[in-house]
Amino acid sequence: SMQDIIDEWLKVQSTWLYLEPIFSSEDIMQQMPEEGKRFRIVDGYWKDIMSEAILDTKALTVTSINNMLSKLQQSNAYLDDIQKGLNNYLEKKRLFFPRFFFLSNDELLEILSETKDP
């Protein structure tokens, strides 16, 4: 249904917006190749959907795009896996450097993205 598509759409959008700056870092992509590969797939799906939505902004038209719901559901599944992998990556860094336990995930990601040899 249209509501299912919109719900999935909003979930993909918010998670993609959070992860996109993280996975635009080549360093993170190298350290998390599996998650990076999945993010590239989601990124492609999302950009394709957005390109279609720009062509015709009417909700009924946009939500009737072929395989829209399945692409969004697949994207959300990948994004969940990516976030789990990212959390595991950060947990390993915290175990190696206990002082990182005092930092939020966002602060830790910022530090790790600025270092050459994390």
PDB file of C-alpha atoms in Angstrom, residues 92-101 112 117-118:
ATOM      1  CA  LYS A  92      36.251  -2.781  18.746  1.00  0.00           C
ATOM      2  CA  LYS A  93      37.842   0.661  18.708  1.00  0.00           C
ATOM      3  CA  ARG A  94      36.521   1.296  22.226  1.00  0.00           C
ATOM      4  CA  LEU A  95      37.929  -2.001  23.494  1.00  0.00           C
ATOM      5  CA  PHE A  96      41.311  -1.123  22.016  1.00  0.00           C
ATOM      6  CA  PHE A  97      41.200   2.465  23.356  1.00  0.00           C
ATOM      7  CA  PRO A  98      39.084   2.457  26.554  1.00  0.00           C
ATOM      8  CA  ARG A  99      38.983   6.266  26.719  1.00  0.00           C
ATOM      9  CA  PHE A 100      36.677   6.104  23.656  1.00  0.00           C
ATOM     10  CA  PHE A 101      33.910   4.749  25.916  1.00  0.00           C
ATOM     11  CA  LEU A 112      38.444   8.142  13.509  1.00  0.00           C
ATOM     12  CA  ASP A 117      46.074   5.186  11.247  1.00  0.00           C
ATOM     13  CA  PRO A 118      43.061   4.485  13.499  1.00  0.00           C
TER      14      PRO A 118
END
